[in-house]
Each structure stands twice: as C-alpha cells, then as structure tokens.
Amino acid sequence: MKKTITYTVLLLLITAGSFAQNERSANDHAHNPWYSNTDTTRLQVSNTEWKKILSADLYAVAREKDTERPFTGKYWKSTIRGTYYCAVCGNMLFRSDTKFASTCGWPSFYEPVRKTSVRYQPDDSYNMHRTEVLCGRCDSHLGHIFDDGPPPTHKRFCMNAISLNFEQDVKKK
Ligand code: FE
C-alpha cells in the first residue's frame, strides 16, 4: 500500500514537472534576451546562439526551414482576435483581422502588420519555385507566400504556427 502511494506521488510529480516544462518552453521568453514586441532593430544572432535559446521544434522550423505537418499547429483554425508575433524574436507580424479560413492546414493571412514585418526570398527547394517569408527582424523562417489569397491583396501568407506567438486582445470594459 505504502509502495503504491509512493509510486503515485512520484508519477504525479513527474507529470506536473513535464507540464511546467512545456508551459515554459511555449510562453516564457525570460531566457531569450532578444525577445521584444516593440524593438524593431534588425538582429544578427548566430544559429549557435539561437540553438541554446529556442526549443528543438522551433529551431528546426525557424532556423533550419523545416515545415510543421498541416492541421497540427496550434493556430490554423483559430479565429480569436489578437496579434501574432515572431516566436523567435517577438517582432509584430500579423493581426487576426487579416487571418482567413484556409484549407491548407496552416495559419494563413492576407497581409502583414507592416511591410517591414517580413522579408522575402526565392526558394527553389523540392523542385518548386516558391517565395519564402522570413521575419523582418530576426530572419527566421516563417513560411511561404502564394497568390491565391482573398481580397484585398489576393496573397496567402502560409505560416508555420510554431513560428508564431499569439497574444489575445484585451477586452475593453
Ligand atoms: Fe523574428
């Protein structure tokens, strides 16, 4: 009996610990000295440095141009009002007003907050001609842009949810 209780307590502690770890890696930027929602100065931080700071999943997408599996990211279906920031550096990227229901399985927007929020570069990988979208502040890979979006821009910024950090609008009282 005593043994069972000890094992149960141990299991609970381990579970609580892993939840705390997940919570920390998703939302706590205290360990990231470059994270800012207001500073728009361009960053030049080496991948060696980013690797020490970012979670392995975010590093793979943001710094090694990996793509998360469609319909798995946390924001692809979201319709909550708020702002999407770069998950690596905190740069303001998209407003929820420009997000649209896309069937591709990744969060999709028709326009960034500012022209300088993002930058573009040709991507000819996988025998395709695509345009890659990168964070305008830290050059992290966000996703790609396509010409099949809705009005008024007819663009589709197809983003990896893991590269985004969402902050909900504070409701007015
Ligand atoms: Fe960034």
mmCIF file of C-alpha atoms and ligand atoms in Angstrom:
data_model
loop_
_atom_site.group_PDB
_atom_site.id
_atom_site.type_symbol
_atom_site.label_atom_id
_atom_site.label_comp_id
_atom_site.label_asym_id
_atom_site.label_seq_id
_atom_site.Cartn_x
_atom_site.Cartn_y
_atom_site.Cartn_z
ATOM 1 C CA MET A 1 0.000 0.000 0.000
ATOM 2 C CA LYS A 2 2.762 2.403 1.063
ATOM 3 C CA LYS A 3 4.689 1.485 -2.083
ATOM 4 C CA THR A 4 1.634 2.263 -4.280
ATOM 5 C CA ILE A 5 1.214 5.682 -2.669
ATOM 6 C CA THR A 6 4.912 6.446 -3.164
ATOM 7 C CA TYR A 7 4.695 5.475 -6.848
ATOM 8 C CA THR A 8 1.518 7.568 -7.306
ATOM 9 C CA VAL A 9 3.142 10.625 -5.717
ATOM 10 C CA LEU A 10 6.248 10.144 -7.865
ATOM 11 C CA LEU A 11 4.141 9.848 -11.019
ATOM 12 C CA LEU A 12 2.196 12.997 -10.140
ATOM 13 C CA LEU A 13 5.428 14.921 -9.559
ATOM 14 C CA ILE A 14 6.873 13.782 -12.895
ATOM 15 C CA THR A 15 3.646 14.706 -14.742
ATOM 16 C CA ALA A 16 3.472 18.137 -13.086
ATOM 17 C CA GLY A 17 7.136 18.698 -13.931
ATOM 18 C CA SER A 18 6.663 17.924 -17.615
ATOM 19 C CA PHE A 19 3.610 20.216 -17.836
ATOM 20 C CA ALA A 20 5.625 23.024 -16.256
ATOM 21 C CA GLN A 21 8.425 22.415 -18.786
ATOM 22 C CA ASN A 22 6.016 22.575 -21.754
ATOM 23 C CA GLU A 23 4.433 25.729 -20.412
ATOM 24 C CA ARG A 24 7.836 27.322 -20.006
ATOM 25 C CA SER A 25 9.084 26.483 -23.488
ATOM 26 C CA ALA A 26 5.889 27.849 -25.077
ATOM 27 C CA ASN A 27 5.417 31.160 -23.305
ATOM 28 C CA ASP A 28 8.381 32.228 -21.218
ATOM 29 C CA HIS A 29 10.853 34.432 -23.038
ATOM 30 C CA ALA A 30 12.814 35.438 -19.932
ATOM 31 C CA HIS A 31 15.698 33.305 -21.193
ATOM 32 C CA ASN A 32 15.620 34.996 -24.626
ATOM 33 C CA PRO A 33 17.431 38.368 -24.409
ATOM 34 C CA TRP A 34 16.378 39.335 -27.951
ATOM 35 C CA TYR A 35 12.643 38.830 -27.499
ATOM 36 C CA SER A 36 10.761 42.135 -27.764
ATOM 37 C CA ASN A 37 7.328 43.177 -29.047
ATOM 38 C CA THR A 38 8.452 46.799 -29.516
ATOM 39 C CA ASP A 39 12.099 46.817 -30.653
ATOM 40 C CA THR A 40 12.223 46.615 -34.460
ATOM 41 C CA THR A 41 16.027 46.843 -34.781
ATOM 42 C CA ARG A 42 17.296 44.116 -37.095
ATOM 43 C CA LEU A 43 19.013 41.284 -35.258
ATOM 44 C CA GLN A 44 22.135 39.414 -36.225
ATOM 45 C CA VAL A 45 22.240 36.415 -33.944
ATOM 46 C CA SER A 46 24.067 33.237 -34.915
ATOM 47 C CA ASN A 47 22.315 29.896 -35.125
ATOM 48 C CA THR A 48 24.732 28.614 -32.479
ATOM 49 C CA GLU A 49 23.220 31.192 -30.133
ATOM 50 C CA TRP A 50 19.592 30.552 -31.207
ATOM 51 C CA LYS A 51 20.097 26.835 -30.658
ATOM 52 C CA LYS A 52 20.846 27.488 -26.988
ATOM 53 C CA ILE A 53 17.650 29.530 -26.600
ATOM 54 C CA LEU A 54 14.915 28.002 -28.762
ATOM 55 C CA SER A 55 13.082 24.710 -28.310
ATOM 56 C CA ALA A 56 14.250 21.983 -30.704
ATOM 57 C CA ASP A 57 10.954 22.088 -32.663
ATOM 58 C CA LEU A 58 11.021 25.853 -33.107
ATOM 59 C CA TYR A 59 14.714 25.813 -34.022
ATOM 60 C CA ALA A 60 14.076 23.201 -36.741
ATOM 61 C CA VAL A 61 11.380 25.312 -38.411
ATOM 62 C CA ALA A 62 12.637 28.836 -37.755
ATOM 63 C CA ARG A 63 16.337 28.332 -38.312
ATOM 64 C CA GLU A 64 16.512 25.196 -40.495
ATOM 65 C CA LYS A 65 13.396 25.867 -42.628
ATOM 66 C CA ASP A 66 11.590 22.719 -41.602
ATOM 67 C CA THR A 67 7.785 22.660 -42.093
ATOM 68 C CA GLU A 68 5.337 21.557 -39.431
ATOM 69 C CA ARG A 69 2.767 18.990 -40.512
ATOM 70 C CA PRO A 70 -0.509 20.581 -41.707
ATOM 71 C CA PHE A 71 -3.507 20.573 -39.350
ATOM 72 C CA THR A 72 -1.206 20.044 -36.359
ATOM 73 C CA GLY A 73 -0.178 23.597 -35.410
ATOM 74 C CA LYS A 74 -1.966 25.457 -32.649
ATOM 75 C CA TYR A 75 -3.311 28.417 -34.681
ATOM 76 C CA TRP A 76 -4.501 27.099 -38.056
ATOM 77 C CA LYS A 77 -8.183 27.106 -37.006
ATOM 78 C CA SER A 78 -8.115 29.971 -34.531
ATOM 79 C CA THR A 79 -10.480 32.934 -35.022
ATOM 80 C CA ILE A 80 -9.653 34.701 -31.747
ATOM 81 C CA ARG A 81 -8.936 38.429 -32.036
ATOM 82 C CA GLY A 82 -5.355 39.389 -31.328
ATOM 83 C CA THR A 83 -1.846 39.807 -32.669
ATOM 84 C CA TYR A 84 0.645 37.258 -33.959
ATOM 85 C CA TYR A 85 4.314 37.866 -33.135
ATOM 86 C CA CYS A 86 7.502 36.107 -34.262
ATOM 87 C CA ALA A 87 8.016 33.244 -31.796
ATOM 88 C CA VAL A 88 11.781 33.708 -32.062
ATOM 89 C CA CYS A 89 12.226 37.465 -31.559
ATOM 90 C CA GLY A 90 8.777 38.922 -30.685
ATOM 91 C CA ASN A 91 8.507 41.056 -33.851
ATOM 92 C CA MET A 92 4.888 42.014 -34.627
ATOM 93 C CA LEU A 93 3.821 40.115 -37.769
ATOM 94 C CA PHE A 94 0.069 39.737 -38.328
ATOM 95 C CA ARG A 95 -3.270 40.920 -36.950
ATOM 96 C CA SER A 96 -6.136 38.438 -36.611
ATOM 97 C CA ASP A 97 -8.262 40.715 -38.869
ATOM 98 C CA THR A 98 -6.134 39.617 -41.829
ATOM 99 C CA LYS A 99 -6.330 35.903 -40.971
ATOM 100 C CA PHE A 100 -8.676 33.835 -43.101
ATOM 101 C CA ALA A 101 -10.040 30.308 -43.022
ATOM 102 C CA SER A 102 -7.640 28.422 -45.208
ATOM 103 C CA THR A 103 -7.998 24.780 -46.111
ATOM 104 C CA CYS A 104 -4.251 24.194 -46.264
ATOM 105 C CA GLY A 105 -3.865 23.358 -42.558
ATOM 106 C CA TRP A 106 -1.528 26.221 -41.661
ATOM 107 C CA PRO A 107 -2.483 29.650 -40.275
ATOM 108 C CA SER A 108 -2.989 31.944 -43.282
ATOM 109 C CA PHE A 109 -3.061 35.739 -43.560
ATOM 110 C CA TYR A 110 -3.530 38.121 -46.476
ATOM 111 C CA GLU A 111 -1.263 40.913 -45.180
ATOM 112 C CA PRO A 112 1.448 41.563 -42.571
ATOM 113 C CA VAL A 113 1.106 44.359 -39.995
ATOM 114 C CA ARG A 114 3.856 46.426 -41.654
ATOM 115 C CA LYS A 115 5.669 45.998 -44.968
ATOM 116 C CA THR A 116 8.889 45.620 -42.983
ATOM 117 C CA SER A 117 7.417 42.995 -40.630
ATOM 118 C CA VAL A 118 8.576 40.333 -43.063
ATOM 119 C CA ARG A 119 11.048 39.928 -45.892
ATOM 120 C CA TYR A 120 11.048 37.605 -48.880
ATOM 121 C CA GLN A 121 13.496 35.406 -50.735
ATOM 122 C CA PRO A 122 13.203 32.901 -53.591
ATOM 123 C CA ASP A 123 13.018 29.265 -52.543
ATOM 124 C CA ASP A 124 13.672 26.681 -55.257
ATOM 125 C CA SER A 125 13.880 23.673 -52.936
ATOM 126 C CA TYR A 126 11.933 20.445 -53.596
ATOM 127 C CA ASN A 127 11.756 21.250 -57.367
ATOM 128 C CA MET A 128 9.303 24.096 -56.721
ATOM 129 C CA HIS A 129 9.526 27.837 -57.309
ATOM 130 C CA ARG A 130 8.197 29.412 -54.165
ATOM 131 C CA THR A 131 8.757 32.613 -52.232
ATOM 132 C CA GLU A 132 9.880 32.161 -48.680
ATOM 133 C CA VAL A 133 8.676 34.556 -45.965
ATOM 134 C CA LEU A 134 11.117 35.424 -43.192
ATOM 135 C CA CYS A 135 10.818 37.573 -40.087
ATOM 136 C CA GLY A 136 11.885 41.120 -40.954
ATOM 137 C CA ARG A 137 13.735 41.461 -37.657
ATOM 138 C CA CYS A 138 15.489 38.145 -36.998
ATOM 139 C CA ASP A 139 15.371 36.431 -40.442
ATOM 140 C CA SER A 140 13.698 33.327 -39.038
ATOM 141 C CA HIS A 141 11.762 31.167 -41.481
ATOM 142 C CA LEU A 142 8.008 31.732 -41.129
ATOM 143 C CA GLY A 143 6.560 30.021 -44.209
ATOM 144 C CA HIS A 144 5.745 30.912 -47.835
ATOM 145 C CA ILE A 145 3.601 33.399 -49.756
ATOM 146 C CA PHE A 146 1.225 32.402 -52.568
ATOM 147 C CA ASP A 147 -1.022 34.323 -54.992
ATOM 148 C CA ASP A 148 -4.264 32.505 -54.167
ATOM 149 C CA GLY A 149 -5.370 34.542 -51.142
ATOM 150 C CA PRO A 150 -8.585 36.536 -50.686
ATOM 151 C CA PRO A 151 -9.125 40.265 -51.401
ATOM 152 C CA PRO A 152 -7.889 42.889 -50.907
ATOM 153 C CA THR A 153 -4.329 41.612 -51.533
ATOM 154 C CA HIS A 154 -5.075 38.164 -53.028
ATOM 155 C CA LYS A 155 -1.963 36.945 -51.205
ATOM 156 C CA ARG A 156 -1.794 33.971 -48.876
ATOM 157 C CA PHE A 157 0.882 34.140 -46.206
ATOM 158 C CA CYS A 158 1.028 30.457 -45.307
ATOM 159 C CA MET A 159 2.756 30.322 -41.930
ATOM 160 C CA ASN A 160 4.057 27.659 -39.589
ATOM 161 C CA ALA A 161 2.091 28.055 -36.354
ATOM 162 C CA ILE A 162 5.152 27.190 -34.289
ATOM 163 C CA SER A 163 6.922 30.279 -35.682
ATOM 164 C CA LEU A 164 4.116 32.477 -34.320
ATOM 165 C CA ASN A 165 3.282 33.652 -30.843
ATOM 166 C CA PHE A 166 -0.300 34.798 -30.388
ATOM 167 C CA GLU A 167 -1.470 37.383 -27.886
ATOM 168 C CA GLN A 168 -5.193 37.843 -27.480
ATOM 169 C CA ASP A 169 -6.648 41.371 -27.467
ATOM 170 C CA VAL A 170 -7.532 42.616 -24.024
ATOM 171 C CA LYS A 171 -11.308 43.058 -23.855
ATOM 172 C CA LYS A 172 -12.498 46.627 -23.261
ATOM 173 C CA LYS A 173 -14.581 47.003 -20.114
HETATM 174 FE FE FE B 1 11.739 37.237 -35.610
#
